[in-house]
Coordinates of C-alpha atoms (C1' of nucleotides) in Angstrom, one line a residue:
Chain A
X1 CA 0.0 0.0 0.0
X2 CA 1.4 3.3 -1.1
X3 CA 0.1 6.8 -1.4
X4 CA -1.1 7.7 -4.8
X5 CA 1.8 9.9 -5.5
X6 CA 5.3 10.3 -4.1
X7 CA 6.8 8.5 -1.2
X8 CA 5.0 8.9 2.0
X9 CA 6.0 6.0 4.2
X10 CA 9.1 6.4 6.3
X11 CA 10.4 3.2 4.8
X12 CA 9.7 3.9 1.1
X13 CA 12.9 2.8 -0.6
X14 CA 12.1 2.9 -4.2
X15 CA 10.7 6.2 -5.3
X16 CA 11.4 5.1 -8.8
X17 CA 7.7 5.0 -9.9
X18 CA 8.0 8.8 -10.2
X19 CA 4.6 10.4 -10.4
X20 CA 2.5 11.3 -13.3
X21 CA -0.6 11.2 -11.2
X22 CA -1.5 14.7 -10.2
X23 CA -3.8 13.8 -7.4
X24 CA -2.4 13.0 -4.0
X25 CA -4.4 11.5 -1.2
X26 CA -3.3 10.2 2.1
X27 CA -2.9 6.6 2.8
X28 CA -5.7 6.4 5.3
X29 CA -8.1 7.9 2.7
X30 CA -7.2 5.2 0.3
X31 CA -7.7 2.6 2.9
X32 CA -11.1 4.2 3.7
X33 CA -11.9 4.0 0.0
X34 CA -11.0 0.3 -0.1
X35 CA -13.1 -0.5 3.0
X36 CA -16.0 1.5 1.5
X37 CA -15.7 -0.6 -1.7
X38 CA -16.0 -3.8 0.4
X39 CA -19.1 -2.4 2.1
X40 CA -20.5 -1.4 -1.3
X41 CA -19.8 -4.8 -2.9
X42 CA -21.4 -6.6 0.0
X43 CA -18.3 -8.4 1.2
X44 CA -19.5 -7.4 4.7
X45 CA -23.3 -7.0 5.0
X46 CA -25.1 -4.6 7.4
X47 CA -25.0 -5.8 10.9
X48 CA -22.0 -8.0 10.3
X49 CA -18.6 -7.8 12.0
X50 CA -15.8 -6.6 9.8
X51 CA -12.2 -7.8 10.2
X52 CA -10.3 -6.4 13.2
X53 CA -8.0 -3.4 12.8
X54 CA -5.0 -5.7 13.0
X55 CA -6.3 -7.9 10.3
X56 CA -7.1 -5.0 8.0
X57 CA -3.6 -3.5 8.7
X58 CA -2.1 -6.8 7.6
X59 CA -4.3 -7.1 4.5
X60 CA -3.5 -3.6 3.3
X61 CA 0.1 -3.7 4.6
X62 CA -0.1 -0.5 6.6
X63 CA 0.1 0.1 10.3
X64 CA -2.9 -0.3 12.6
X65 CA -3.0 3.4 13.3
X66 CA -3.6 4.1 9.6
X67 CA -6.5 1.6 9.5
X68 CA -7.8 3.2 12.7
X69 CA -7.9 6.6 11.2
X70 CA -9.8 5.3 8.2
X71 CA -12.3 3.5 10.4
X72 CA -12.7 6.6 12.6
X73 CA -14.0 8.5 9.6
X74 CA -16.3 5.8 8.5
X75 CA -17.6 5.6 12.0
X76 CA -18.2 9.4 12.0
X77 CA -20.1 9.0 8.8
X78 CA -22.3 6.3 10.3
X79 CA -21.1 3.7 7.8
X80 CA -19.8 1.5 10.6
X81 CA -20.2 1.2 14.3
X82 CA -17.4 0.4 16.7
X83 CA -18.0 -1.6 19.9
X84 CA -15.1 -1.8 22.3
X85 CA -14.2 -5.3 23.1
X86 CA -16.3 -6.7 20.3
X87 CA -15.2 -5.2 17.0
X88 CA -16.4 -3.0 14.2
X89 CA -19.8 -3.7 12.6
X90 CA -21.4 -2.6 9.4
X91 CA -24.1 0.0 10.2
X92 CA -27.7 -1.2 9.9
X93 CA -31.2 0.2 10.1
X94 CA -32.3 -3.1 11.7
X95 CA -31.6 -1.9 15.2
X96 CA -33.4 -0.1 17.9
X97 CA -30.6 2.4 18.0
X98 CA -31.3 3.7 14.5
X99 CA -35.1 3.7 14.6
X100 CA -35.3 7.4 14.5
X101 CA -32.2 8.2 12.6
X102 CA -34.1 9.7 9.6
X103 CA -37.3 10.5 11.2
X104 CA -37.1 14.1 12.4
X105 CA -40.7 14.6 13.3
X106 CA -41.0 14.5 17.1
X107 CA -44.0 15.0 19.4
X108 CA -44.2 18.4 21.1
X109 CA -44.4 16.6 24.4
X110 CA -44.4 13.0 25.4
X111 CA -42.3 10.0 24.4
X112 CA -41.0 9.4 21.0
X113 CA -42.7 6.4 19.4
X114 CA -42.5 4.9 15.9
X115 CA -45.7 5.7 14.0
X116 CA -48.1 3.1 12.6
X117 CA -47.9 2.5 8.9
X118 CA -50.8 2.5 6.5
X119 CA -50.0 1.7 2.9
X120 CA -52.5 3.2 0.5
X121 CA -51.1 2.3 -2.8
X122 CA -48.2 0.5 -4.5
X123 CA -47.7 0.7 -8.3
X124 CA -45.1 0.2 -10.9
X125 CA -45.0 3.0 -13.4
X126 CA -42.7 4.9 -15.7
X127 CA -40.6 7.6 -14.2
X128 CA -41.9 11.2 -14.8
X129 CA -39.2 13.5 -15.9
X130 CA -38.7 15.2 -12.6
X131 CA -38.5 11.9 -10.7
X132 CA -36.1 10.5 -13.3
X133 CA -33.8 13.4 -12.9
X134 CA -33.7 13.2 -9.1
X135 CA -33.0 9.4 -9.2
X136 CA -30.5 9.6 -12.0
X137 CA -32.6 7.5 -14.3
X138 CA -33.8 8.0 -17.8
X139 CA -37.2 9.5 -18.2
X140 CA -39.7 6.6 -18.6
X141 CA -37.7 4.0 -16.9
X142 CA -39.6 1.7 -14.5
X143 CA -40.1 3.0 -10.9
X144 CA -42.1 1.7 -8.0
X145 CA -44.5 4.3 -6.6
X146 CA -45.8 4.0 -3.1
X147 CA -48.2 6.0 -1.0
X148 CA -48.8 5.8 2.7
X149 CA -50.1 7.5 5.8
X150 CA -48.3 7.3 9.1
X151 CA -50.1 7.8 12.4
X152 CA -49.0 8.6 15.9
X153 CA -51.2 6.8 18.4
X154 CA -54.0 6.7 15.9
X155 CA -53.7 10.3 14.6
X156 CA -52.8 10.5 10.9
X157 CA -49.8 12.8 10.7
X158 CA -47.6 12.0 7.7
X159 CA -48.8 11.5 4.1
X160 CA -45.9 10.3 2.0
X161 CA -45.3 9.4 -1.6
X162 CA -42.1 7.4 -2.6
X163 CA -40.5 6.7 -5.9
X164 CA -37.9 3.9 -6.1
X165 CA -35.9 2.6 -9.0
X166 CA -37.8 -0.4 -10.4
X167 CA -34.6 -2.3 -11.2
X168 CA -33.7 -2.4 -7.5
X169 CA -37.0 -2.8 -5.8
X170 CA -38.6 -5.5 -8.0
X171 CA -40.7 -7.6 -5.6
X172 CA -42.0 -4.8 -3.4
X173 CA -45.6 -5.5 -2.5
X174 CA -48.2 -4.0 -0.3
X175 CA -48.2 -7.2 1.9
X176 CA -44.5 -7.1 2.5
X177 CA -44.8 -3.4 3.5
X178 CA -47.7 -3.9 5.8
X179 CA -45.9 -6.6 7.8
X180 CA -43.2 -4.1 8.7
X181 CA -43.4 -2.1 11.9
X182 CA -40.1 -0.1 11.9
X183 CA -38.5 2.2 9.4
X184 CA -38.8 1.3 5.8
X185 CA -35.1 1.6 5.4
X186 CA -34.7 -1.5 7.5
X187 CA -36.8 -3.4 5.0
X188 CA -35.0 -1.9 2.0
X189 CA -31.8 -3.1 3.5
X190 CA -32.7 -6.6 4.4
X191 CA -35.0 -7.4 1.5
X192 CA -33.4 -5.4 -1.3
X193 CA -29.8 -5.1 -0.2
X194 CA -29.9 -1.3 -0.4
X195 CA -28.6 0.5 2.6
X196 CA -29.2 4.2 2.9
X197 CA -26.4 6.2 4.2
X198 CA -27.5 9.8 3.9
X199 CA -30.3 12.0 2.6
X200 CA -31.0 15.6 1.6
X201 CA -34.2 17.4 2.4
X202 CA -35.9 20.4 1.1
X203 CA -38.6 21.8 3.4
X204 CA -41.5 24.2 2.6
X205 CA -44.8 25.2 4.1
X206 CA -47.9 24.4 2.0
X207 CA -51.6 24.2 2.4
X208 CA -53.5 20.9 2.4
X209 CA -55.5 20.3 -0.8
X210 CA -58.8 18.4 -0.8
X211 CA -57.4 14.9 -1.1
X212 CA -54.6 15.4 1.4
X213 CA -57.0 16.9 3.8
X214 CA -59.2 13.8 3.6
X215 CA -56.3 11.4 4.2
X216 CA -54.9 13.4 7.1
X217 CA -58.4 14.1 8.4
X218 CA -58.0 17.9 8.6
X219 CA -59.6 20.9 7.0
X220 CA -58.5 21.7 3.5
X221 CA -56.1 24.6 3.7
X222 CA -54.5 23.4 6.9
X223 CA -50.8 24.4 6.8
X224 CA -48.5 21.4 6.3
X225 CA -44.7 20.8 6.2
X226 CA -43.7 19.7 2.7
X227 CA -40.6 17.6 3.0
X228 CA -38.9 16.4 -0.2
X229 CA -36.1 13.9 0.4
X230 CA -33.5 12.3 -1.8
X231 CA -31.7 9.4 -0.2
X232 CA -28.4 7.9 -1.2
X233 CA -26.7 4.6 -0.8
X234 CA -23.0 3.7 -1.0
X235 CA -21.2 5.7 -3.6
X236 CA -23.7 8.5 -3.4
X237 CA -26.1 6.8 -5.7
X238 CA -29.6 8.3 -5.3
X239 CA -32.1 5.5 -4.8
X240 CA -35.2 7.1 -3.2
X241 CA -37.3 10.1 -3.7
X242 CA -39.8 10.9 -1.0
X243 CA -42.4 13.6 -0.9
X244 CA -43.9 14.0 2.5
X245 CA -46.6 16.2 4.0
X246 CA -46.3 16.5 7.8
X247 CA -49.0 17.7 10.1
X248 CA -47.3 19.9 12.7
X249 CA -50.1 20.7 15.2
X250 CA -48.8 18.3 17.8
X251 CA -45.4 17.5 16.3
X252 CA -42.4 19.5 15.1
X253 CA -39.5 18.9 12.8
X254 CA -36.4 19.0 15.0
X255 CA -33.0 20.1 13.7
X256 CA -29.7 20.6 15.3
X257 CA -27.4 23.3 13.8
X258 CA -23.7 23.2 14.5
Chain B
X1 CA -1.2 15.9 33.5
X2 CA -2.8 12.6 34.5
X3 CA -6.1 10.8 33.8
X4 CA -8.7 11.5 36.4
X5 CA -8.5 8.0 37.7
X6 CA -5.9 5.3 37.7
X7 CA -2.6 5.3 35.9
X8 CA -2.9 5.6 32.2
X9 CA 0.5 6.7 30.9
X10 CA 2.9 4.0 30.0
X11 CA 5.4 5.7 32.3
X12 CA 3.3 6.2 35.4
X13 CA 5.5 5.1 38.3
X14 CA 3.7 6.1 41.4
X15 CA 0.1 4.9 41.5
X16 CA 0.0 5.7 45.1
X17 CA -2.7 8.3 44.8
X18 CA -5.2 5.5 44.7
X19 CA -8.6 6.5 43.4
X20 CA -11.7 7.6 45.1
X21 CA -12.9 9.4 42.0
X22 CA -15.4 7.2 40.2
X23 CA -15.3 9.1 37.0
X24 CA -12.7 8.3 34.4
X25 CA -12.1 10.4 31.3
X26 CA -9.3 10.1 28.8
X27 CA -6.4 12.5 28.9
X28 CA -7.3 14.1 25.6
X29 CA -10.8 14.8 26.8
X30 CA -9.4 16.6 29.8
X31 CA -7.1 18.6 27.5
X32 CA -10.1 19.4 25.3
X33 CA -11.9 20.6 28.4
X34 CA -9.0 22.9 29.4
X35 CA -8.8 24.3 25.9
X36 CA -12.5 24.9 25.9
X37 CA -12.1 26.7 29.2
X38 CA -9.6 29.0 27.7
X39 CA -11.9 29.7 24.8
X40 CA -14.8 30.4 27.1
X41 CA -12.7 32.7 29.4
X42 CA -11.6 34.7 26.4
X43 CA -7.9 33.9 26.7
X44 CA -8.0 33.4 22.9
X45 CA -10.7 35.4 21.1
X46 CA -12.6 34.5 18.0
X47 CA -10.3 34.8 14.9
X48 CA -7.2 34.6 16.9
X49 CA -4.4 32.1 16.7
X50 CA -4.1 29.7 19.6
X51 CA -0.8 28.2 20.7
X52 CA 0.7 25.5 18.5
X53 CA 0.2 21.9 19.3
X54 CA 3.8 21.6 20.5
X55 CA 3.3 24.6 22.8
X56 CA 0.1 23.2 24.2
X57 CA 1.7 19.8 24.7
X58 CA 4.5 21.4 26.7
X59 CA 2.0 23.5 28.7
X60 CA -0.1 20.5 29.6
X61 CA 2.8 18.1 29.9
X62 CA 1.4 15.6 27.4
X63 CA 2.5 14.4 24.0
X64 CA 1.6 16.3 20.8
X65 CA -0.6 13.4 19.7
X66 CA -2.8 13.8 22.7
X67 CA -3.2 17.6 22.1
X68 CA -3.9 16.8 18.5
X69 CA -6.7 14.5 19.3
X70 CA -8.3 17.1 21.6
X71 CA -8.0 19.7 18.9
X72 CA -9.4 17.3 16.3
X73 CA -12.6 17.1 18.2
X74 CA -12.8 20.8 18.8
X75 CA -12.3 21.3 15.1
X76 CA -15.1 18.8 14.3
X77 CA -17.4 20.8 16.6
X78 CA -16.5 24.0 14.8
X79 CA -15.0 25.6 17.9
X80 CA -11.6 26.0 16.2
X81 CA -10.4 26.0 12.6
X82 CA -7.1 24.4 11.6
X83 CA -5.0 25.8 8.7
X84 CA -2.1 23.8 7.6
X85 CA 1.1 25.8 7.7
X86 CA -0.4 28.6 9.7
X87 CA -1.9 27.2 12.9
X88 CA -5.2 26.7 14.7
X89 CA -7.6 29.6 15.0
X90 CA -10.6 30.3 17.2
X91 CA -13.7 29.9 15.1
X92 CA -15.5 33.2 14.2
X93 CA -18.6 34.3 12.5
X94 CA -16.7 37.3 11.0
X95 CA -15.6 35.3 7.9
X96 CA -17.0 34.8 4.5
X97 CA -16.6 31.1 5.2
X98 CA -19.3 31.1 7.9
X99 CA -21.8 33.6 6.4
X100 CA -24.3 30.9 5.8
X101 CA -23.5 28.6 8.6
X102 CA -26.8 29.1 10.5
X103 CA -28.9 30.2 7.6
X104 CA -30.6 27.2 6.1
X105 CA -33.0 29.0 3.8
X106 CA -31.7 28.8 0.2
X107 CA -33.1 29.9 -3.1
X108 CA -34.8 27.2 -5.2
X109 CA -32.6 28.3 -8.0
X110 CA -29.8 30.9 -8.4
X111 CA -26.9 31.9 -6.3
X112 CA -27.0 32.0 -2.6
X113 CA -26.7 35.6 -1.3
X114 CA -27.0 37.1 2.1
X115 CA -30.4 38.9 2.6
X116 CA -30.9 42.5 3.3
X117 CA -31.7 43.4 6.9
X118 CA -34.6 45.6 8.0
X119 CA -34.9 46.2 11.7
X120 CA -38.5 47.1 12.7
X121 CA -38.2 47.3 16.4
X122 CA -35.8 47.1 19.3
X123 CA -37.0 47.2 22.8
X124 CA -36.0 46.3 26.3
X125 CA -38.6 44.4 28.3
X126 CA -39.2 41.9 31.0
X127 CA -39.0 38.3 29.9
X128 CA -42.3 36.5 29.5
X129 CA -42.4 33.1 31.2
X130 CA -41.9 31.0 28.1
X131 CA -38.9 33.1 26.9
X132 CA -37.4 33.1 30.4
X133 CA -37.6 29.4 30.6
X134 CA -35.9 28.9 27.2
X135 CA -33.1 31.3 28.0
X136 CA -32.6 29.9 31.5
X137 CA -33.6 33.3 33.1
X138 CA -36.0 34.2 35.8
X139 CA -39.4 35.3 34.7
X140 CA -39.4 39.1 34.5
X141 CA -35.6 39.5 34.0
X142 CA -34.6 42.1 31.5
X143 CA -34.4 41.0 27.9
X144 CA -33.8 42.7 24.6
X145 CA -36.5 42.2 22.1
X146 CA -35.9 42.6 18.4
X147 CA -38.0 42.3 15.3
X148 CA -36.8 42.4 11.7
X149 CA -37.6 41.5 8.1
X150 CA -35.0 40.0 5.8
X151 CA -35.3 40.3 2.1
X152 CA -33.7 38.5 -0.8
X153 CA -33.1 40.9 -3.7
X154 CA -35.9 43.1 -2.4
X155 CA -38.4 40.4 -1.7
X156 CA -39.4 40.2 2.0
X157 CA -38.9 36.6 3.0
X158 CA -38.1 36.2 6.7
X159 CA -39.9 37.9 9.6
X160 CA -38.1 37.3 12.8
X161 CA -38.4 38.1 16.5
X162 CA -35.4 37.7 18.8
X163 CA -35.1 37.6 22.5
X164 CA -31.7 38.1 24.1
X165 CA -30.6 38.2 27.8
X166 CA -30.5 41.9 28.7
X167 CA -27.5 41.5 30.9
X168 CA -25.3 40.4 28.0
X169 CA -26.7 42.6 25.2
X170 CA -26.9 45.9 27.0
X171 CA -26.0 48.5 24.4
X172 CA -27.8 46.9 21.4
X173 CA -29.4 49.7 19.4
X174 CA -31.2 49.9 16.1
X175 CA -28.4 51.9 14.6
X176 CA -25.8 49.4 15.5
X177 CA -27.9 46.7 13.9
X178 CA -28.7 48.6 10.7
X179 CA -25.0 49.2 10.0
X180 CA -24.4 45.5 9.8
X181 CA -24.6 43.5 6.5
X182 CA -23.7 40.0 7.4
X183 CA -25.1 37.6 10.0
X184 CA -26.1 39.0 13.4
X185 CA -23.9 36.4 15.1
X186 CA -20.9 38.3 13.8
X187 CA -22.1 41.4 15.5
X188 CA -23.0 39.5 18.7
X189 CA -19.5 38.1 18.7
X190 CA -17.4 41.3 18.1
X191 CA -19.6 43.7 20.0
X192 CA -20.9 41.7 22.9
X193 CA -18.3 38.9 23.2
X194 CA -20.8 36.2 22.7
X195 CA -19.9 33.5 20.2
X196 CA -22.7 31.1 19.2
X197 CA -21.5 27.5 18.8
X198 CA -24.7 25.6 18.1
X199 CA -28.4 25.9 17.9
X200 CA -31.5 23.8 18.0
X201 CA -34.6 24.4 15.9
X202 CA -38.2 23.3 15.9
X203 CA -40.0 23.7 12.6
X204 CA -43.7 23.8 11.9
X205 CA -46.0 25.0 9.1
X206 CA -48.4 27.9 10.0
X207 CA -50.6 30.4 8.2
X208 CA -49.7 34.1 8.0
X209 CA -51.9 36.2 10.2
X210 CA -52.9 39.8 9.3
X211 CA -49.8 41.6 10.6
X212 CA -47.4 39.0 9.3
X213 CA -49.0 39.1 5.9
X214 CA -48.5 42.9 5.7
X215 CA -44.9 42.7 6.7
X216 CA -44.1 39.9 4.2
X217 CA -46.4 41.4 1.6
X218 CA -48.4 38.2 1.1
X219 CA -52.1 37.3 1.4
X220 CA -53.2 36.5 4.9
X221 CA -53.4 32.7 5.2
X222 CA -50.2 32.1 3.1
X223 CA -48.4 29.1 4.5
X224 CA -45.2 29.9 6.2
X225 CA -42.4 27.9 7.8
X226 CA -42.3 28.6 11.6
X227 CA -38.8 28.2 12.9
X228 CA -38.1 28.5 16.6
X229 CA -34.4 28.5 17.4
X230 CA -32.5 28.4 20.7
X231 CA -28.8 29.2 20.3
X232 CA -26.0 28.3 22.7
X233 CA -22.6 29.7 23.5
X234 CA -19.6 28.1 25.2
X235 CA -20.7 25.8 28.0
X236 CA -24.1 25.2 26.4
X237 CA -25.5 28.4 27.8
X238 CA -28.7 29.4 26.0
X239 CA -28.3 33.0 24.9
X240 CA -30.8 33.6 22.1
X241 CA -34.3 32.7 21.3
X242 CA -35.5 33.3 17.8
X243 CA -38.9 32.9 16.3
X244 CA -38.9 33.2 12.5
X245 CA -41.5 32.9 9.8
X246 CA -40.1 32.0 6.4
X247 CA -41.8 32.5 3.1
X248 CA -41.0 29.4 1.1
X249 CA -42.5 30.1 -2.3
X250 CA -39.1 30.8 -3.9
X251 CA -36.8 29.4 -1.2
X252 CA -36.6 26.2 0.8
X253 CA -35.1 25.1 4.1
X254 CA -32.3 22.7 3.3
X255 CA -31.2 19.9 5.5
X256 CA -28.7 17.2 5.3
X257 CA -29.5 13.9 7.1
X258 CA -26.7 11.5 7.9
Chain C
dC1 C1' -7.7 -15.5 29.6
dA2 C1' -7.4 -13.9 24.7
dG3 C1' -9.0 -10.6 21.5
dT4 C1' -11.1 -6.2 20.4
dG5 C1' -11.2 -1.3 20.2
dG6 C1' -9.4 3.0 23.0
dT7 C1' -5.6 5.8 24.7
dC8 C1' -1.0 7.5 24.9
dT9 C1' 3.6 8.2 23.6
dA10 C1' 7.7 9.2 20.6
dG11 C1' 9.8 10.1 16.5
dA12 C1' 9.9 10.6 11.5
dC13 C1' 8.7 12.8 7.3
dC14 C1' 5.4 15.5 4.2
dA15 C1' 2.7 19.7 2.6
dC16 C1' 1.9 24.3 3.3
dG17 C1' 2.6 29.3 4.3
dC18 C1' 5.5 32.8 5.2
dT19 C1' 9.6 35.6 5.3
Chain D
dG1 C1' 14.5 27.9 5.9
dC2 C1' 11.6 27.5 9.6
dG3 C1' 7.4 26.6 11.9
dT4 C1' 2.8 25.0 11.4
dG5 C1' -0.5 21.3 11.0
dG6 C1' -1.0 16.5 8.5
dT7 C1' 0.3 11.7 7.9
dC8 C1' 2.5 7.4 9.2
dT9 C1' 4.6 4.2 12.0
dA10 C1' 5.6 1.2 16.2
dG11 C1' 4.9 -0.2 20.5
dA12 C1' 2.9 0.0 25.1
dC13 C1' -0.9 -0.3 28.2
dC14 C1' -6.0 0.2 29.4
dA15 C1' -11.1 -1.0 29.2
dC16 C1' -14.4 -4.0 27.7
dT17 C1' -16.4 -8.5 26.0
dG18 C1' -17.0 -13.2 25.9
dC19 C1' -15.2 -17.7 26.4

DNA sequence: CAGTGGTCTAGACCACGCT
DNA sequence: GCGTGGTCTAGACCACTGC
């Protein structure tokens, strides 16, 4: 293992492969890249134990400290989880710990609880232009469309539409979805091998139209939070577009700025 | 410099000060705490250069690597900024780099630009109960109340009310505020010695009431984003309460989930 | 007890910014 | 050329987990 350009190791003897490559990146970044590749390729699946720091150091022929720094960053990005005395695990949505990771709507008072799920509609259709653009597909390619209402202790609060690339989410059925209690990302991960690592949201205020009002059992015109989300899996591939309408009379969207 | 409990250094000879202290924290965390104290006390002011890693290592009698790890975390928390070849600086809001750090409203298309500021009202008054609670004051203590409209290329978009502890923000006047172009936090920092390090927001959708509609030049009933923010300075002291109403017809609140 | 991640040290060299 | 932070290594010991 060598830096992409120039000698970097204290023991580099032969700097004879003099550089053409203009890009330099530190060793630990390259290690991080290699580990990420293994995550992406499925060599280690979500929830599994990855090799110990010593083993990885041996595999890549670098010191343990270098592997450590690579894993530190992966851990900071929530791609892996370290557990002292046990090892390092691939991050998963199938854990109590990550139930609320992507759910920012919290009750104004009272305990946080995961909402009930009510699937209204599941269809396969051709991607409209805007959806295709967001999901990095060609317009007209197959997508899975999904509509659902989520309720907190019986009160309908979130109306959501999802678009997913048809190629990845082939066998997605309403039955499969209704069995599930927790976050949909847990199902996406275990059933379709697609683990979400980050997402980007655009938030607006809108008024409920007629249909929305009926589904959320509010007056038409009620102000709602419009949340449009694009989610990404390994390698920053966009694999989900979500458009949600949140009722914020007893909940709020919480955000931490730093 | 020693860990709070038990020997930790490879060279610790005398472990005769056998522990009563039940709490253990790593050396680098303690160093981090000491550096934070110096930041809080104003030993190094925003924008200033702090001592080099070698100097700090000598001061605290630890290795450079330990100081490095402490500063790494402070840097990750945006309390300091490292610049290779120059040194480590105390983070400041008086920099182009941090203009948009706490402003999450971005235009749907076009370049990001800092909005114009229009102060409507500045008053000293006694803290209402809810405000006092949020700012960790006693009900009735003096606060500065501030109301303003912010416009993007002439279009009024944000209506905001601020409450600030009167004890800290004594000489805050409308003139002072109107001179300023950039983020208010830059002024708070240089004029009142209060540097904001993080904030927490609660977001809802609401409808514009009569007065709001006039100030934002929209129809009453227009849906708006309600953003309530509490900001904190060193030591997690709450020092600002902000209630904003954002017009989201040409802008959106952007958020990154990870 | 062995194995894992977590902390700490010491020393080397690299990349960068300035003078 | 010097001083800064950035990278890399090697080796020691600590804290936690599970056999």
